[in-house]
Amino acid sequence: MRVVSMALIDMSYFLVSAACIGIAFLTQYWIGFGYINSALLLFLLYLAIVRIPLVLNWSSNLYGSVFLRVFFFQVFSIAVYAISYNQSYALGDKFESYWDALYFSATTWTTLGYGDISPTGSIRLLTSIQALTGLSTLPVLASVIWLYCERRLWSKSQEEQGKEDYQLTTDSALGFFVEVESEKTIKEQKQRDKIKLKPCSCSGSDPFIEKYYDIIGVLTPLAKFIVICRSCGEFSKPRRNAYLAAWTWNFKRHNKAFQRTSR
Ligand SMILES: [Zn+2]
């Protein structure tokens, strides 16, 4: 059913979009076509908003497609209104080219209102409707961006809870990252303490497993492990798993036969 709804919405969306461009050119005969377009563009915005939950139920990774659709709506609307303004006699010969009309359309959409070009006569209400549509679109775009960021930062780490034993959460009072001290984390910590590490080749003090959180460059803050020698600072490759970090230390750095075959 969702597939049918999506197909219907997308089909209507592109049919109405195509109609809008055609109708915009008719504004030269009757200003009413500009108003018909403004209603159709509001309908397109409605379709774009209705489509968001359908797409996101499908897959949480489709924020990009939702964002593109809303962004496309914004650029498309500005262009269509510009055609209407350019074709309309109501503005007289104020526009030397389509680019002037596009500029006027964009400043109206974003409610900038420089005032160097002022609408006159029957077109005034049309510019107000455009400004309203623009004002309604910007929060939708902002919401999609926010939803995307929220999803990437928090829910993804919950999704991976089954696979990863160590994770961070934000302390709501302090506002920075703190480690999740779950029963599973504590149990893993005890198991990790039992891992046997080979002494370092510098024959100094015993190496130890260091856990750290790689936040820079990774949007989901998950633990990584490396084995470090206290004396010489030699370390294993950072891994998502303590056992793999220990394995890298025990075999890759200390087994010369392994090193030869792996190169
Ligand atoms: Zn060492």
mmCIF file of C-alpha atoms and ligand atoms in Angstrom:
data_model
loop_
_atom_site.group_PDB
_atom_site.id
_atom_site.type_symbol
_atom_site.label_atom_id
_atom_site.label_comp_id
_atom_site.label_asym_id
_atom_site.label_seq_id
_atom_site.Cartn_x
_atom_site.Cartn_y
_atom_site.Cartn_z
ATOM 1 C CA MET A 1 0.000 0.000 0.000
ATOM 2 C CA ARG A 2 2.854 2.305 0.855
ATOM 3 C CA VAL A 3 4.416 1.587 -2.534
ATOM 4 C CA VAL A 4 1.166 2.583 -4.274
ATOM 5 C CA SER A 5 0.858 5.793 -2.196
ATOM 6 C CA MET A 6 4.474 6.696 -2.948
ATOM 7 C CA ALA A 7 4.039 6.039 -6.670
ATOM 8 C CA LEU A 8 0.838 8.116 -6.777
ATOM 9 C CA ILE A 9 2.419 10.982 -4.854
ATOM 10 C CA ASP A 10 5.550 10.992 -7.014
ATOM 11 C CA MET A 11 3.517 10.767 -10.244
ATOM 12 C CA SER A 12 1.234 13.645 -9.168
ATOM 13 C CA TYR A 13 4.282 15.622 -8.068
ATOM 14 C CA PHE A 14 5.986 15.532 -11.433
ATOM 15 C CA LEU A 15 2.772 15.961 -13.441
ATOM 16 C CA VAL A 16 1.842 19.063 -11.418
ATOM 17 C CA SER A 17 5.434 20.351 -11.716
ATOM 18 C CA ALA A 18 5.283 20.065 -15.499
ATOM 19 C CA ALA A 19 1.841 21.760 -15.561
ATOM 20 C CA CYS A 20 3.190 24.643 -13.451
ATOM 21 C CA ILE A 21 5.844 25.527 -16.034
ATOM 22 C CA GLY A 22 3.257 25.552 -18.839
ATOM 23 C CA ILE A 23 0.706 27.572 -16.860
ATOM 24 C CA ALA A 24 3.370 30.117 -15.865
ATOM 25 C CA PHE A 25 3.844 31.100 -19.526
ATOM 26 C CA LEU A 26 0.077 31.681 -19.848
ATOM 27 C CA THR A 27 0.272 34.487 -17.276
ATOM 28 C CA GLN A 28 0.900 36.892 -20.186
ATOM 29 C CA TYR A 29 -2.755 36.388 -21.229
ATOM 30 C CA TRP A 30 -4.371 36.446 -17.802
ATOM 31 C CA ILE A 31 -2.928 37.164 -14.331
ATOM 32 C CA GLY A 32 -5.240 34.442 -12.952
ATOM 33 C CA PHE A 33 -2.841 31.790 -14.301
ATOM 34 C CA GLY A 34 -0.237 33.101 -11.863
ATOM 35 C CA TYR A 35 -2.698 32.536 -9.016
ATOM 36 C CA ILE A 36 -3.568 29.047 -10.295
ATOM 37 C CA ASN A 37 0.160 28.314 -10.198
ATOM 38 C CA SER A 38 0.503 29.589 -6.649
ATOM 39 C CA ALA A 39 -2.256 27.147 -5.601
ATOM 40 C CA LEU A 40 -0.582 24.288 -7.488
ATOM 41 C CA LEU A 41 2.792 25.077 -5.868
ATOM 42 C CA LEU A 42 1.171 25.013 -2.428
ATOM 43 C CA PHE A 43 -0.260 21.612 -3.387
ATOM 44 C CA LEU A 44 3.279 20.491 -4.374
ATOM 45 C CA LEU A 45 4.561 21.601 -0.979
ATOM 46 C CA TYR A 46 1.768 19.571 0.632
ATOM 47 C CA LEU A 47 2.783 16.508 -1.420
ATOM 48 C CA ALA A 48 6.448 16.993 -0.469
ATOM 49 C CA ILE A 49 5.528 17.120 3.238
ATOM 50 C CA VAL A 50 3.132 14.150 3.059
ATOM 51 C CA ARG A 51 5.838 12.125 1.344
ATOM 52 C CA ILE A 52 8.377 12.580 4.189
ATOM 53 C CA PRO A 53 7.001 9.979 6.690
ATOM 54 C CA LEU A 54 6.340 7.511 3.878
ATOM 55 C CA VAL A 55 9.939 7.727 2.689
ATOM 56 C CA LEU A 56 11.414 7.600 6.182
ATOM 57 C CA ASN A 57 9.311 4.551 7.122
ATOM 58 C CA TRP A 58 10.795 2.884 4.110
ATOM 59 C CA SER A 59 14.355 3.435 5.258
ATOM 60 C CA SER A 60 15.916 5.794 7.745
ATOM 61 C CA ASN A 61 18.770 6.406 5.299
ATOM 62 C CA LEU A 62 16.600 8.368 2.887
ATOM 63 C CA TYR A 63 16.949 11.791 4.502
ATOM 64 C CA GLY A 64 19.058 12.797 1.519
ATOM 65 C CA SER A 65 16.196 12.087 -0.884
ATOM 66 C CA VAL A 66 13.706 13.957 1.344
ATOM 67 C CA PHE A 67 16.047 16.932 1.565
ATOM 68 C CA LEU A 68 16.588 16.983 -2.206
ATOM 69 C CA ARG A 69 12.847 16.895 -2.881
ATOM 70 C CA VAL A 70 12.131 19.866 -0.573
ATOM 71 C CA PHE A 71 15.153 21.767 -1.881
ATOM 72 C CA PHE A 72 14.046 21.089 -5.460
ATOM 73 C CA PHE A 73 10.597 22.408 -4.584
ATOM 74 C CA GLN A 74 12.158 25.628 -3.334
ATOM 75 C CA VAL A 75 14.304 26.256 -6.425
ATOM 76 C CA PHE A 76 11.489 25.146 -8.758
ATOM 77 C CA SER A 77 8.939 27.470 -7.136
ATOM 78 C CA ILE A 78 11.260 30.463 -7.397
ATOM 79 C CA ALA A 79 11.800 29.691 -11.099
ATOM 80 C CA VAL A 80 8.063 29.219 -11.814
ATOM 81 C CA TYR A 81 7.086 32.437 -10.034
ATOM 82 C CA ALA A 82 9.813 34.221 -11.981
ATOM 83 C CA ILE A 83 8.258 33.015 -15.256
ATOM 84 C CA SER A 84 4.854 34.280 -14.100
ATOM 85 C CA TYR A 85 6.279 37.687 -13.101
ATOM 86 C CA ASN A 86 8.236 37.970 -16.316
ATOM 87 C CA GLN A 87 5.155 37.146 -18.419
ATOM 88 C CA SER A 88 2.819 39.379 -16.481
ATOM 89 C CA TYR A 89 1.878 42.799 -17.833
ATOM 90 C CA ALA A 90 1.066 43.927 -14.314
ATOM 91 C CA LEU A 91 4.729 44.707 -13.675
ATOM 92 C CA GLY A 92 4.909 46.601 -16.944
ATOM 93 C CA ASP A 93 8.355 46.620 -18.520
ATOM 94 C CA LYS A 94 10.213 46.514 -15.226
ATOM 95 C CA PHE A 95 12.113 43.366 -16.110
ATOM 96 C CA GLU A 96 14.777 43.633 -18.755
ATOM 97 C CA SER A 97 15.380 39.899 -18.693
ATOM 98 C CA TYR A 98 14.266 36.685 -17.024
ATOM 99 C CA TRP A 99 17.198 37.054 -14.604
ATOM 100 C CA ASP A 100 15.670 40.239 -13.187
ATOM 101 C CA ALA A 101 12.388 38.388 -12.709
ATOM 102 C CA LEU A 102 14.299 35.539 -11.056
ATOM 103 C CA TYR A 103 15.981 38.014 -8.709
ATOM 104 C CA PHE A 104 12.629 39.571 -7.819
ATOM 105 C CA SER A 105 11.135 36.097 -7.306
ATOM 106 C CA ALA A 106 13.995 34.976 -5.040
ATOM 107 C CA THR A 107 13.890 38.109 -2.887
ATOM 108 C CA THR A 108 10.117 37.697 -2.514
ATOM 109 C CA TRP A 109 10.437 33.980 -1.658
ATOM 110 C CA THR A 110 12.997 34.662 1.049
ATOM 111 C CA THR A 111 10.988 37.736 2.198
ATOM 112 C CA LEU A 112 14.106 39.887 1.824
ATOM 113 C CA GLY A 113 12.149 42.800 0.329
ATOM 114 C CA TYR A 114 14.949 45.083 -0.876
ATOM 115 C CA GLY A 115 12.332 47.276 -2.484
ATOM 116 C CA ASP A 116 14.252 48.186 -5.642
ATOM 117 C CA ILE A 117 11.478 46.483 -7.624
ATOM 118 C CA SER A 118 7.959 46.884 -6.257
ATOM 119 C CA PRO A 119 4.954 44.883 -7.430
ATOM 120 C CA THR A 120 1.986 46.884 -8.688
ATOM 121 C CA GLY A 121 -1.692 46.200 -9.393
ATOM 122 C CA SER A 122 -3.099 42.694 -9.526
ATOM 123 C CA ILE A 123 0.281 41.041 -8.988
ATOM 124 C CA ARG A 124 0.707 42.329 -5.429
ATOM 125 C CA LEU A 125 -1.359 39.590 -3.825
ATOM 126 C CA LEU A 126 0.579 36.990 -5.830
ATOM 127 C CA THR A 127 3.880 38.146 -4.318
ATOM 128 C CA SER A 128 2.317 37.876 -0.842
ATOM 129 C CA ILE A 129 1.240 34.290 -1.521
ATOM 130 C CA GLN A 130 4.752 33.510 -2.759
ATOM 131 C CA ALA A 131 6.298 34.964 0.388
ATOM 132 C CA LEU A 132 3.925 32.843 2.498
ATOM 133 C CA THR A 133 4.846 29.681 0.573
ATOM 134 C CA GLY A 134 8.526 30.501 0.999
ATOM 135 C CA LEU A 135 8.111 31.060 4.726
ATOM 136 C CA SER A 136 6.321 27.691 5.016
ATOM 137 C CA THR A 137 9.033 25.843 3.091
ATOM 138 C CA LEU A 138 12.080 27.005 5.039
ATOM 139 C CA PRO A 139 11.059 25.331 8.360
ATOM 140 C CA VAL A 140 10.401 22.068 6.488
ATOM 141 C CA LEU A 141 13.956 22.150 5.124
ATOM 142 C CA ALA A 142 15.378 23.017 8.538
ATOM 143 C CA SER A 143 13.398 20.175 10.152
ATOM 144 C CA VAL A 144 14.666 17.630 7.638
ATOM 145 C CA ILE A 145 18.264 18.694 8.281
ATOM 146 C CA TRP A 146 17.719 18.500 12.032
ATOM 147 C CA LEU A 147 16.055 15.056 11.802
ATOM 148 C CA TYR A 148 18.974 13.838 9.723
ATOM 149 C CA CYS A 149 21.564 15.069 12.226
ATOM 150 C CA GLU A 150 19.638 13.689 15.192
ATOM 151 C CA ARG A 151 19.316 10.321 13.500
ATOM 152 C CA ARG A 152 22.982 10.130 12.565
ATOM 153 C CA LEU A 153 24.186 11.111 16.028
ATOM 154 C CA TRP A 154 21.954 9.188 18.398
ATOM 155 C CA SER A 155 19.657 6.557 16.958
ATOM 156 C CA LYS A 156 22.412 4.981 14.920
ATOM 157 C CA SER A 157 24.390 4.146 18.049
ATOM 158 C CA GLN A 158 21.255 2.537 19.465
ATOM 159 C CA GLU A 159 20.869 0.482 16.306
ATOM 160 C CA GLU A 160 24.373 -0.804 16.718
ATOM 161 C CA GLN A 161 23.906 -1.588 20.394
ATOM 162 C CA GLY A 162 23.690 -5.276 19.586
ATOM 163 C CA LYS A 163 27.031 -5.250 17.805
ATOM 164 C CA GLU A 164 29.000 -2.757 19.884
ATOM 165 C CA ASP A 165 29.470 -3.123 23.600
ATOM 166 C CA TYR A 166 30.929 0.284 24.296
ATOM 167 C CA GLN A 167 29.177 3.503 23.501
ATOM 168 C CA LEU A 168 28.717 7.063 24.629
ATOM 169 C CA THR A 169 25.707 9.118 25.502
ATOM 170 C CA THR A 170 25.383 12.802 26.278
ATOM 171 C CA ASP A 171 25.026 13.860 29.849
ATOM 172 C CA SER A 172 21.926 16.051 29.598
ATOM 173 C CA ALA A 173 23.019 18.230 32.530
ATOM 174 C CA LEU A 174 26.657 18.678 31.563
ATOM 175 C CA GLY A 175 26.223 18.458 27.812
ATOM 176 C CA PHE A 176 29.228 16.291 27.029
ATOM 177 C CA PHE A 177 29.876 12.638 26.303
ATOM 178 C CA VAL A 178 29.845 10.054 29.066
ATOM 179 C CA GLU A 179 30.314 6.323 28.752
ATOM 180 C CA VAL A 180 27.273 4.067 29.020
ATOM 181 C CA GLU A 181 27.956 1.909 32.069
ATOM 182 C CA SER A 182 25.645 -0.970 31.261
ATOM 183 C CA GLU A 183 25.892 -4.425 32.870
ATOM 184 C CA LYS A 184 27.168 -5.677 29.551
ATOM 185 C CA THR A 185 29.906 -3.013 29.536
ATOM 186 C CA ILE A 186 31.071 -3.979 33.023
ATOM 187 C CA LYS A 187 31.052 -7.687 32.121
ATOM 188 C CA GLU A 188 33.053 -6.968 28.967
ATOM 189 C CA GLN A 189 35.526 -4.931 31.010
ATOM 190 C CA LYS A 190 36.175 -7.937 33.283
ATOM 191 C CA GLN A 191 36.669 -10.219 30.275
ATOM 192 C CA ARG A 192 38.996 -7.685 28.734
ATOM 193 C CA ASP A 193 41.159 -7.672 31.845
ATOM 194 C CA LYS A 194 41.805 -11.395 31.298
ATOM 195 C CA ILE A 195 43.310 -10.934 27.850
ATOM 196 C CA LYS A 196 46.928 -12.094 27.838
ATOM 197 C CA LEU A 197 49.272 -9.605 26.257
ATOM 198 C CA LYS A 198 52.788 -10.522 25.197
ATOM 199 C CA PRO A 199 55.511 -8.377 26.796
ATOM 200 C CA CYS A 200 56.938 -5.687 24.546
ATOM 201 C CA SER A 201 60.194 -6.241 22.659
ATOM 202 C CA CYS A 202 61.733 -3.366 24.642
ATOM 203 C CA SER A 203 61.286 -5.634 27.730
ATOM 204 C CA GLY A 204 60.072 -2.707 29.826
ATOM 205 C CA SER A 205 56.806 -2.652 31.731
ATOM 206 C CA ASP A 206 53.737 -4.640 30.679
ATOM 207 C CA PRO A 207 51.615 -3.326 27.821
ATOM 208 C CA PHE A 208 48.003 -2.453 28.501
ATOM 209 C CA ILE A 209 44.772 -2.090 26.547
ATOM 210 C CA GLU A 210 43.655 1.471 26.061
ATOM 211 C CA LYS A 211 40.052 2.292 25.193
ATOM 212 C CA TYR A 212 39.235 5.567 23.533
ATOM 213 C CA TYR A 213 36.392 7.142 21.632
ATOM 214 C CA ASP A 214 36.954 8.189 18.084
ATOM 215 C CA ILE A 215 34.581 11.132 17.663
ATOM 216 C CA ILE A 216 36.499 13.246 15.198
ATOM 217 C CA GLY A 217 35.719 12.049 11.702
ATOM 218 C CA VAL A 218 33.180 9.499 12.895
ATOM 219 C CA LEU A 219 29.615 10.628 13.517
ATOM 220 C CA THR A 220 28.761 7.682 15.733
ATOM 221 C CA PRO A 221 31.001 7.767 18.787
ATOM 222 C CA LEU A 222 32.011 4.167 19.428
ATOM 223 C CA ALA A 223 34.927 2.763 21.384
ATOM 224 C CA LYS A 224 38.178 1.721 19.785
ATOM 225 C CA PHE A 225 40.959 -0.277 21.424
ATOM 226 C CA ILE A 226 44.710 -0.274 21.108
ATOM 227 C CA VAL A 227 47.454 -1.999 23.075
ATOM 228 C CA ILE A 228 50.135 0.401 24.265
ATOM 229 C CA CYS A 229 53.520 -0.226 25.835
ATOM 230 C CA ARG A 230 54.060 2.019 28.855
ATOM 231 C CA SER A 231 57.830 2.214 28.327
ATOM 232 C CA CYS A 232 58.452 2.776 24.634
ATOM 233 C CA GLY A 233 54.997 3.807 23.481
ATOM 234 C CA GLU A 234 54.693 1.085 20.872
ATOM 235 C CA PHE A 235 51.046 0.367 19.993
ATOM 236 C CA SER A 236 48.826 -1.950 18.003
ATOM 237 C CA LYS A 237 46.383 -0.962 15.270
ATOM 238 C CA PRO A 238 43.225 0.736 16.659
ATOM 239 C CA ARG A 239 40.309 -1.715 16.434
ATOM 240 C CA ARG A 240 36.636 -1.696 17.297
ATOM 241 C CA ASN A 241 37.217 -4.836 19.357
ATOM 242 C CA ALA A 242 39.564 -5.317 22.327
ATOM 243 C CA TYR A 243 40.403 -8.897 21.288
ATOM 244 C CA LEU A 244 41.376 -7.803 17.795
ATOM 245 C CA ALA A 245 43.594 -5.059 19.207
ATOM 246 C CA ALA A 246 45.290 -7.639 21.449
ATOM 247 C CA TRP A 247 45.582 -10.049 18.523
ATOM 248 C CA THR A 248 47.275 -7.365 16.417
ATOM 249 C CA TRP A 249 49.690 -6.744 19.277
ATOM 250 C CA ASN A 250 50.441 -10.392 20.033
ATOM 251 C CA PHE A 251 50.865 -11.622 16.483
ATOM 252 C CA LYS A 252 51.453 -8.787 14.065
ATOM 253 C CA ARG A 253 54.090 -7.034 16.172
ATOM 254 C CA HIS A 254 55.736 -9.999 17.836
ATOM 255 C CA ASN A 255 55.508 -12.833 15.337
ATOM 256 C CA LYS A 256 58.168 -12.167 12.733
ATOM 257 C CA ALA A 257 56.976 -15.063 10.554
ATOM 258 C CA PHE A 258 53.540 -13.432 10.382
ATOM 259 C CA GLN A 259 55.061 -10.093 9.507
ATOM 260 C CA ARG A 260 57.028 -11.614 6.664
ATOM 261 C CA THR A 261 54.012 -13.404 5.133
ATOM 262 C CA SER A 262 51.724 -10.428 5.526
ATOM 263 C CA ARG A 263 54.036 -8.084 3.620
HETATM 264 ZN ZN ZN B 1 57.855 -1.273 24.647
#
